[in-house]
Structures are given as C-alpha cells and as structure tokens.
Short mmCIF file of C-alpha atoms (C1' of nucleotides) and ligand atoms in Angstrom, two decimals:
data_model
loop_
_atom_site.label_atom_id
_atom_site.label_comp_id
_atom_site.label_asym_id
_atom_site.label_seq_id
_atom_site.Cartn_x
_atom_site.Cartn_y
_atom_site.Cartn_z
CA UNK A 1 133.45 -58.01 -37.62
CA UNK A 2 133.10 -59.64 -34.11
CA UNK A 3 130.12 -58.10 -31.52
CA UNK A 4 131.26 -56.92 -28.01
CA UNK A 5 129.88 -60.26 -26.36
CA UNK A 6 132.31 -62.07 -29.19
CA UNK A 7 134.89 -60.03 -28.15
CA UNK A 8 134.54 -60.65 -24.47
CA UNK A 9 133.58 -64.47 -24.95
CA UNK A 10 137.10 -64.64 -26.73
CA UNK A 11 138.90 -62.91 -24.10
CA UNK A 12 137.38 -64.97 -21.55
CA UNK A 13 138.13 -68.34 -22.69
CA UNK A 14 141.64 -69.43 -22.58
CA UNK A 15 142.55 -67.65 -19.56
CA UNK A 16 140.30 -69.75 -17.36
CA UNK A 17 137.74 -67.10 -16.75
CA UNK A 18 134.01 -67.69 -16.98
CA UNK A 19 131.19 -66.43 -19.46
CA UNK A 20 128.54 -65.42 -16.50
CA UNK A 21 125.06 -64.33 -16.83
CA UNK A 22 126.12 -61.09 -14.39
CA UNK A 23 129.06 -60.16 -17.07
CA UNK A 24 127.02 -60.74 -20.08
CA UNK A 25 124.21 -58.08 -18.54
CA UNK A 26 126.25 -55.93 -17.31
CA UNK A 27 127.98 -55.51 -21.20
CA UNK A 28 124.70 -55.26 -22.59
CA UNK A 29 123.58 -53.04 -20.11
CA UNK A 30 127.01 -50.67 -21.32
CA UNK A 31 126.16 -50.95 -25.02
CA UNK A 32 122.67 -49.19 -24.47
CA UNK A 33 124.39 -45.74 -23.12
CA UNK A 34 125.32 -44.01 -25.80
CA UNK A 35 127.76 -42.58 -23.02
CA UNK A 36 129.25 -42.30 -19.70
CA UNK A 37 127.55 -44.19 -16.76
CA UNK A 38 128.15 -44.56 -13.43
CA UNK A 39 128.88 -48.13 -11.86
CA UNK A 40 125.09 -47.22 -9.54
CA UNK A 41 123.61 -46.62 -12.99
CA UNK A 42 124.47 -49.70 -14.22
CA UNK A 43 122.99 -51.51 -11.12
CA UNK A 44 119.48 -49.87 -11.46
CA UNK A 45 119.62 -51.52 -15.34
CA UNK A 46 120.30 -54.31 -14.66
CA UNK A 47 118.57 -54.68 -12.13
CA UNK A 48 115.22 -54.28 -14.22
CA UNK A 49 115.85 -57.77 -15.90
CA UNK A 50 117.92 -58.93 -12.48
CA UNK A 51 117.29 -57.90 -9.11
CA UNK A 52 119.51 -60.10 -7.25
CA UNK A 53 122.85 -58.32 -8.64
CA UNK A 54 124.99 -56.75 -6.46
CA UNK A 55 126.93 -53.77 -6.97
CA UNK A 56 130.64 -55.16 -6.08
CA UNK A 57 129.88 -57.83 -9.30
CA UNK A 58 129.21 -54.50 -11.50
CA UNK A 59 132.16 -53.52 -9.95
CA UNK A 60 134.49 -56.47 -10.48
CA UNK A 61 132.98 -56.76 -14.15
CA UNK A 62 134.07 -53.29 -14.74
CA UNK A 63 137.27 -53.46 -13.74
CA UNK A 64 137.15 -56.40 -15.56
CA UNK A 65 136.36 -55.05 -19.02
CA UNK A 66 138.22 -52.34 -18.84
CA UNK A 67 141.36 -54.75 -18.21
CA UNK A 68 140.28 -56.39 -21.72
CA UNK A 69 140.76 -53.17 -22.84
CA UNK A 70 136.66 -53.29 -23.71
CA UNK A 71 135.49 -50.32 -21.23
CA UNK A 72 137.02 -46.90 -20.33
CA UNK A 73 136.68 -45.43 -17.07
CA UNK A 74 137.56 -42.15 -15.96
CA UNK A 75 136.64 -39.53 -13.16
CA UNK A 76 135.84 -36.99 -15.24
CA UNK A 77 135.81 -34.45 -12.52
CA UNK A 78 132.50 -35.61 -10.16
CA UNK A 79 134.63 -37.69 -7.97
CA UNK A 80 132.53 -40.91 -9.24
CA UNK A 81 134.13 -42.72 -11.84
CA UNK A 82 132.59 -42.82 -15.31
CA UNK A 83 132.73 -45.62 -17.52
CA UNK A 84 132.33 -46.27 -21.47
CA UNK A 85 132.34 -48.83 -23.75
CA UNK A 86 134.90 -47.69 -25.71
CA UNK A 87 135.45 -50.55 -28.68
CA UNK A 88 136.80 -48.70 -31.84
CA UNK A 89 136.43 -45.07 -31.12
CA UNK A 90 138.87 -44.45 -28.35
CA UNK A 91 139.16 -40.90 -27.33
CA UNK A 92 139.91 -38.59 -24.78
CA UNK A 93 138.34 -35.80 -22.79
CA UNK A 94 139.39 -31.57 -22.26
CA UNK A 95 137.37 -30.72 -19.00
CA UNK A 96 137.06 -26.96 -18.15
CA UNK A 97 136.97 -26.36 -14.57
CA UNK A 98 135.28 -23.33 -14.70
CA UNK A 99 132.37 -24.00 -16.96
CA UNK A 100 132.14 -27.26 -16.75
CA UNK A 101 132.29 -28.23 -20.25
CA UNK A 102 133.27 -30.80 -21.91
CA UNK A 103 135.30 -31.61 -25.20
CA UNK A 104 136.22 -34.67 -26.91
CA UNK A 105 139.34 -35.72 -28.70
CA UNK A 106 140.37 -38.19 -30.77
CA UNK A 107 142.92 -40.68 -29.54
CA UNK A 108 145.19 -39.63 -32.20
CA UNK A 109 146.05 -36.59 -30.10
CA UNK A 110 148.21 -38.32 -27.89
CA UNK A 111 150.47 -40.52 -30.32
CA UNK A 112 153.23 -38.16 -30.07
CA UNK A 113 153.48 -37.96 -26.57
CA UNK A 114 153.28 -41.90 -26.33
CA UNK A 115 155.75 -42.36 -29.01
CA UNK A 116 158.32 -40.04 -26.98
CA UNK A 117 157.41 -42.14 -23.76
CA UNK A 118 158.64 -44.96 -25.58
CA UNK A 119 161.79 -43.70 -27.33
CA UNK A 120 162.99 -41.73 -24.28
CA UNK A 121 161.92 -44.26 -21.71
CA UNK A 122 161.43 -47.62 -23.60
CA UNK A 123 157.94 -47.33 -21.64
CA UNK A 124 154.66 -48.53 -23.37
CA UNK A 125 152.23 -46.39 -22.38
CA UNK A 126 148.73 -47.12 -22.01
CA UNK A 127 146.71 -44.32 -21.71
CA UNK A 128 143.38 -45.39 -22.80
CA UNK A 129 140.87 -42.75 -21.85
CA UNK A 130 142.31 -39.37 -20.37
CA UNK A 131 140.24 -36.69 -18.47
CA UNK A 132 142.96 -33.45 -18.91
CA UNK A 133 141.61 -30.66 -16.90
CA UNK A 134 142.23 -26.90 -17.65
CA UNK A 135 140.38 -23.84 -18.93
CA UNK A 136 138.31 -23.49 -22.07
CA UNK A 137 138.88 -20.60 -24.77
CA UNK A 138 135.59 -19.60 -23.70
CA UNK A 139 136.26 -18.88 -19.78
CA UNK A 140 139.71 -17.99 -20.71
CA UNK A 141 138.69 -15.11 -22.84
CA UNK A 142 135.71 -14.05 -21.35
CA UNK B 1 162.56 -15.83 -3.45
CA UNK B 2 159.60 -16.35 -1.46
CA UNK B 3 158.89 -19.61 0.83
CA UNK B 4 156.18 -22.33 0.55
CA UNK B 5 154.56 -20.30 3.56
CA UNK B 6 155.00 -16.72 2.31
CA UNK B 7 153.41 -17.95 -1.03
CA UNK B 8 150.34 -19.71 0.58
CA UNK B 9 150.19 -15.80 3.10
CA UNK B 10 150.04 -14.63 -0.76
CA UNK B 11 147.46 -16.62 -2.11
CA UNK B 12 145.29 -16.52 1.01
CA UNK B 13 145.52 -12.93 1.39
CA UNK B 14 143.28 -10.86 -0.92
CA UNK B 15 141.06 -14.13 -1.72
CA UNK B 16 139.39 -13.57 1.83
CA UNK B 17 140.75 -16.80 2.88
CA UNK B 18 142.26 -16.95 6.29
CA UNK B 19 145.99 -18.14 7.59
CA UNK B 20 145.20 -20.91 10.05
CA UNK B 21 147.65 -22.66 12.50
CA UNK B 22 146.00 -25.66 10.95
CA UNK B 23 147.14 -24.82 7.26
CA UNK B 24 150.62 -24.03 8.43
CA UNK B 25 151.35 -27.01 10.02
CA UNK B 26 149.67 -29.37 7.10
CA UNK B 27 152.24 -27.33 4.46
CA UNK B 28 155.09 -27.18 7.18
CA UNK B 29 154.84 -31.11 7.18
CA UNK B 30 154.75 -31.53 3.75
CA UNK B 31 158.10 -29.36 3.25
CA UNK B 32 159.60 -32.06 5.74
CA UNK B 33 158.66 -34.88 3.69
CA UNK B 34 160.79 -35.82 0.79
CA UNK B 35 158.51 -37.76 -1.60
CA UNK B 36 154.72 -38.48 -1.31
CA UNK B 37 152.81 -38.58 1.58
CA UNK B 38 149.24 -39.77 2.39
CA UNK B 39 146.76 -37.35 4.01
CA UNK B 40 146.76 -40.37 6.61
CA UNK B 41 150.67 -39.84 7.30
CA UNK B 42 150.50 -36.08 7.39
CA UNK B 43 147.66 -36.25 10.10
CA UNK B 44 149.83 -38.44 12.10
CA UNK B 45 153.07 -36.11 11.22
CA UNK B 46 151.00 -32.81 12.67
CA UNK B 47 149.16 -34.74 15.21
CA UNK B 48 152.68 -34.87 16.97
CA UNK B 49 152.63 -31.27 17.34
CA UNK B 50 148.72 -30.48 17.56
CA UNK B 51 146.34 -33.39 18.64
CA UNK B 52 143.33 -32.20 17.91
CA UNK B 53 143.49 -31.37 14.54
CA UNK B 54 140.66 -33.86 12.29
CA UNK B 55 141.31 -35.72 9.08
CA UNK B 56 138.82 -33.79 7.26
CA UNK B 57 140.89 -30.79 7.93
CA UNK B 58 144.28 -32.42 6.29
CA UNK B 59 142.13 -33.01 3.15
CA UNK B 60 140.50 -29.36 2.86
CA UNK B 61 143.82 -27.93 3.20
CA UNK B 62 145.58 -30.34 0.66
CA UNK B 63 142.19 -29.67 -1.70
CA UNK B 64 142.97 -25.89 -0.84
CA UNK B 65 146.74 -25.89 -1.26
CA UNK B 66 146.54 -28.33 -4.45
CA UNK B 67 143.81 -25.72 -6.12
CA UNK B 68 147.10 -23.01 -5.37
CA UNK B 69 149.10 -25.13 -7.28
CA UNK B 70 151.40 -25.65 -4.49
CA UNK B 71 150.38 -29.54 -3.92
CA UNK B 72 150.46 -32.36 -6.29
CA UNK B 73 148.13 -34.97 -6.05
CA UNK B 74 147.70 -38.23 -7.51
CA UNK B 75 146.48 -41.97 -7.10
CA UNK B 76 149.45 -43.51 -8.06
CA UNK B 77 147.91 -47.09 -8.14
CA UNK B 78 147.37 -48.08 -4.76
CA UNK B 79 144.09 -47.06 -4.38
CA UNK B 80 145.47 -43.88 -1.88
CA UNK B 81 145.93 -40.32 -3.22
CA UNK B 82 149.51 -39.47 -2.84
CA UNK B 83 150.59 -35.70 -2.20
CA UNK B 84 153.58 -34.06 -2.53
CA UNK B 85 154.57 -30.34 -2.21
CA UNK B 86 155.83 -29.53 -6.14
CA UNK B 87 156.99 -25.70 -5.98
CA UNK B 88 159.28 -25.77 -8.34
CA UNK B 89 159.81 -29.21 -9.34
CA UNK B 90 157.25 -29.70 -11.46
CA UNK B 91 157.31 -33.66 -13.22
CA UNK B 92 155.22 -36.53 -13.62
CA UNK B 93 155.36 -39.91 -13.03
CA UNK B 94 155.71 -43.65 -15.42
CA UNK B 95 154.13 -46.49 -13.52
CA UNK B 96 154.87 -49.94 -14.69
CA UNK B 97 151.18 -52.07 -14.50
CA UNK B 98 153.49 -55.11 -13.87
CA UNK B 99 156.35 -54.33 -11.89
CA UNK B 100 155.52 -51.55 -10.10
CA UNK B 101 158.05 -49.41 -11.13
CA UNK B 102 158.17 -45.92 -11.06
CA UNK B 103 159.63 -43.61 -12.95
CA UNK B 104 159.93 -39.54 -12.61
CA UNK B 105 159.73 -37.77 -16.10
CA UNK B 106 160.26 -33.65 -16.05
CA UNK B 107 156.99 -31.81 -16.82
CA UNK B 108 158.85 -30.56 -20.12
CA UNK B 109 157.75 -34.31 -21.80
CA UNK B 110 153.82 -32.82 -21.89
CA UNK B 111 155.18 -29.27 -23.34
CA UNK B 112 154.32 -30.81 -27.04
CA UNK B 113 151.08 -31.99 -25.75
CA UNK B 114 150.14 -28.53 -24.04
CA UNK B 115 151.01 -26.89 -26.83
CA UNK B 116 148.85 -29.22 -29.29
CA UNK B 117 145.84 -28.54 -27.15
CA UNK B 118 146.18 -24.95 -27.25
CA UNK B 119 146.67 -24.60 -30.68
CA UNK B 120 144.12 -27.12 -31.33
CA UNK B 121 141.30 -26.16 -29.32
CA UNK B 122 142.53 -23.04 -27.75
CA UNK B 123 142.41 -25.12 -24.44
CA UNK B 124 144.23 -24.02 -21.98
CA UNK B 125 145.52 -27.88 -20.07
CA UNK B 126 146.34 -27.87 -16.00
CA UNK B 127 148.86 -31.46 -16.18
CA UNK B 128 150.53 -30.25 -12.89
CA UNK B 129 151.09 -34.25 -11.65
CA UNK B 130 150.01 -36.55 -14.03
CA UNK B 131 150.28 -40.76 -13.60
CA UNK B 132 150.83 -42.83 -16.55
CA UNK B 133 150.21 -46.25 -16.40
CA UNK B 134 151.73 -48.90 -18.74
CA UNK B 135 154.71 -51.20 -19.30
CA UNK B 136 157.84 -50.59 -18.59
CA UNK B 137 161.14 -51.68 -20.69
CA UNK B 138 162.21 -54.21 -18.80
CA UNK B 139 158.93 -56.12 -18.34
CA UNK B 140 157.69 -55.70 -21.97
CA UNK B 141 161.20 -57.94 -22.84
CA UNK B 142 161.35 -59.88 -19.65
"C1'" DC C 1 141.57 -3.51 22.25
"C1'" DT C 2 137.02 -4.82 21.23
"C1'" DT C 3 133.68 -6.44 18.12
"C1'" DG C 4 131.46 -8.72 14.17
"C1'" DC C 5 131.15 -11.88 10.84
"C1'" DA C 6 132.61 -14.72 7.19
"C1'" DG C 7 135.57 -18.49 6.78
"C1'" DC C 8 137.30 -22.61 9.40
"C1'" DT C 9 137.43 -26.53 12.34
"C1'" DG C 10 136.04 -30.84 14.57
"C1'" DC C 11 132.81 -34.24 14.64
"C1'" DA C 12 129.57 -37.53 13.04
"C1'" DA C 13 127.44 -39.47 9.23
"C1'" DA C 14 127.17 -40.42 4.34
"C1'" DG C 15 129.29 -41.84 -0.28
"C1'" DA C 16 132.14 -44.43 -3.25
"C1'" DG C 17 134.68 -48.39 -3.89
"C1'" DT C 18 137.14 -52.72 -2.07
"C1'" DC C 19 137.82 -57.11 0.30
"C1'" DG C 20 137.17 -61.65 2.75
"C1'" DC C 21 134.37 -65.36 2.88
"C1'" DA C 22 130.83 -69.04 2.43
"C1'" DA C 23 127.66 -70.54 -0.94
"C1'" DT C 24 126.83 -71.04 -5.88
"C1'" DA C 25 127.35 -72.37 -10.55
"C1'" DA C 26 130.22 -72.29 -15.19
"C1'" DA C 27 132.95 -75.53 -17.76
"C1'" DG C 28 135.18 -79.52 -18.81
"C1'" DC C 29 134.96 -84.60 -18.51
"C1'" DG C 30 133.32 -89.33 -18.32
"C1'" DC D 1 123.42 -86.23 -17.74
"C1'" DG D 2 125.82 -86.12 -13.36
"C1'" DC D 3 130.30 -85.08 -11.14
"C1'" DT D 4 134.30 -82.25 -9.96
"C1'" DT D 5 136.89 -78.32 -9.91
"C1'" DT D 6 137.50 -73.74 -9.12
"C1'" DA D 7 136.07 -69.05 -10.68
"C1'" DT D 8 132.46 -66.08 -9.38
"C1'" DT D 9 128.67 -64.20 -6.77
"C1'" DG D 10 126.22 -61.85 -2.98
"C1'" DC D 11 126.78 -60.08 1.30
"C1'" DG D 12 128.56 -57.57 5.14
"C1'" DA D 13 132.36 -55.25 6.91
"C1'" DC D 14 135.80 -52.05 5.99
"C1'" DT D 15 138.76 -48.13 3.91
"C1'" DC D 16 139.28 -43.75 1.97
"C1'" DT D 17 137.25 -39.34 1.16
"C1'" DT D 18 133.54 -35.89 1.29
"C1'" DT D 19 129.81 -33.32 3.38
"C1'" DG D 20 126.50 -30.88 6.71
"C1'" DC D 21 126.40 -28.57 10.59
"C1'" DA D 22 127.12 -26.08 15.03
"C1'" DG D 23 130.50 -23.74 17.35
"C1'" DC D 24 134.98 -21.31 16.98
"C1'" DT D 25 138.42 -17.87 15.38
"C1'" DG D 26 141.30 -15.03 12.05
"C1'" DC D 27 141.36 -10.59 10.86
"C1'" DA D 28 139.89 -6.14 9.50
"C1'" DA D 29 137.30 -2.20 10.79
"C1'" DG D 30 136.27 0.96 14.30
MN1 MN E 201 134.64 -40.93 -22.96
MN1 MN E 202 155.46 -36.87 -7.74
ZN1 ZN E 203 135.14 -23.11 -19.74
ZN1 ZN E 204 157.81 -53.25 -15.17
#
DNA sequence: CTTGCAGCTGCAAAGAGTCGCAATAAAGCG
DNA sequence: CGCTTTATTGCGACTCTTTGCAGCTGCAAG
C-alpha cells in the first residue's frame, strides 16, 4: 500500500514535473477534511503553516491532482467548486434541489451507463465524481 | 402544438412572474440559433434589436428559462457555459479530453441510469444536458 | 383608463477562477 | 557543493457570472 504523497511523488516524476513544498501542503492539507472543501478553504490551512501561498498555486495544484486522478471536484450546487480527495472510494453525489440534501453513491452505480458509452460509442468515459441533481423521495412525496 | 413563446406565456403565467420584452427577445434569439450560444453572443444577438438591455439580464432569463426546462446549459470545456434552447430535442453530449471532439448522444442513453436511481433511492434525477468528458475512439487507438 | 405593487431591469461592484509574466527554486549533473 | 535548466510560484490584471439596490413596468384589480 502506497500513501497519497507516494502516489503523487510517483506521478510526478517521469513526466518532468516537480515535487514542491506548495503541492505537498496543499495534499496534506486535503487529507485532513474528511470531506468537501473549497479551493479558499484550503488557502486559510495552509496558510497556518505558510502564509506566503497564493491562491492561483492551490488552484493549479488542484487542477493538478485531480488530473492524476488523486482529487475530485465538483460544484455540487453552490456555484463554488468542491473538491475531495478521492483515492479508493470513488463515488458520486444525488443533490435534491428542493431540500438541499445530499446522498452518496457508490461508483458502481454508473458502470452500466459507462459500459454502453463504450460499446455504442467506442468512448471511454471518465466520469469521476458526478453531482446529478433532481428531487428526493422525501420532497417528492411530501 | 404550442411555441417556445406560448410555453414560456404558460409557465410565467400563474407563477406571478411577468412576460417582459426582455425575456422575449433573449428566447426569440435563442430559437434563431442553431447550436449553442454564449450569454455573451445572445447579448450581442438582442442588442441589435434593443441596446439597452444588460448582461445580467441575459443570464436571469437563461437561469429563469433553464429552471422551465426550456434551456440547456452546460460548460462544455471551455471554461464558458453554453446554452441552447432543447424543447423537444432532448440529448447530451461526449467530449473527447484530447481531441476535442464532440459527440451528441439522445437523452434515451441515461433512461437505464434514471431508472436505477429511482428504483434505488426513490430519487427522482433532472439530466436535462449533461457533458461527459473522456476519450474518444479514435484517440484511445491513435 | 388609472393605480398600486410585486417582480424586473440596468448598473456598479463583488466573487470565483484563470492567465501572463518576472522572479524563484526543484532536479539533475559534474 | 555549485551550476544550469526549466517547471513553478506569487502577483496583478482579467474574464465570466452573480448580487444588491434604486428606479421602472407588467399586469390585475377597481
Ligand atoms: Mn464527494
Ligand atoms: Mn447540446
Ligand atoms: Zn429533497
Ligand atoms: Zn479524441
């Protein structure tokens, strides 16, 4: 078993990239939430051990990570992006617009409809961490 | 059958919503269009008939008319929400991560899907326009 | 046809995220 | 360890979208 920072490290070397004090925070900063946090979040931590970091290196990090396929990033309906270190639970999120709430599914869920995007359409899908709107049973019921 | 217009006079109506000149000509210009259009584009586009109408306006009435269901909106990749008048063409789109590509899938592809979710978690999912990002065919060989 | 009032509009300013650029510093090498 | 190369950072400017607010107007009631 290989930590995040291993993980990253890996990924990092090889395709010329660098192993920065910035990217290393801002990954340990990511494995402290237990869940989603906004890129501003992440500034304020780090921040605490760094004060000098700016929020367009959070940014570029993120985007970053999440192309390593490390971090998941969604609006999830607040129209400021949410991100997640995902690792080895990914999953995906059932948003009701009129309460509000919030359910999560496994990744599973989605096989099917990947698996007919690639018979149908020879097209590999990578749908990594969904935010499907709609309405609850709740709402709908009540 | 009813037109876009007659639908929106609908949907308005009874809501306590009012009928603007405004919201006329934003749908009007979308009807003209024949794939998607910017908010920036469509203030240009009615800005030929009415100068003074403001930005902000264009995106209330897209918010307004994509809450109706009449509007499809989506970031498509470039960083620029894309809208598009769906009536009844409802579909969503492939987008290849290396290419570019697009593809246009009918919305009948997410009827499994839908259906899991309902029967799953009795959740009710709005996919009116959705963008899925990943490889396409010829890249993945390429 | 007038009036009244919520719902809208235009404007200016704020938020969220991106980009270009000069200075900095990882990494590899001798 | 010191040098060189080049990816990365911090910063300010910029783009896209949303929001607060004061004045305007659709529209329904009289
Ligand atoms: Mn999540
Ligand atoms: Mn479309
Ligand atoms: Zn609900
Ligand atoms: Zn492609």
């Amino acid at each position: 078993m290989s930590s995040d920072l291993e993980v990253l490290q890996e990924a990092l070397r090889g395709s010329g990239q660098r192993l920065t004090p910035q990217r290393m925070m801002v990954l340990s900063a990511l494995a402290e939430q237990e869940s989603h946090v906004t890129a501003e979040t992440l500034l304020d931590l780090v921040r605490l051990d760094y004060p000098y970091i700016n929020l367009s290196t959070i940014y570029r990090t993120l985007d970053l990570l999440v192309e390593l396929g490390l971090v998941a990033e969604t609006d999830l309906g607040g129209g400021v992006r949410q991100f997640e270190l995902v690792g080895t639970h990914p999953h995906h999120h059932l948003i009701c617009q009129r309460c509000g709430q919030t359910v999560e599914i496994g990744d599973d869920t989605l096989q099917p409809l990947r698996d007919r995007l690639q018979s149908h359409y020879g097209f590999e899908a990578r749908m990594d961490h969904f935010a499907i709107f709609g309405v609850c049973k709740a709402c709908r019921e009540g």
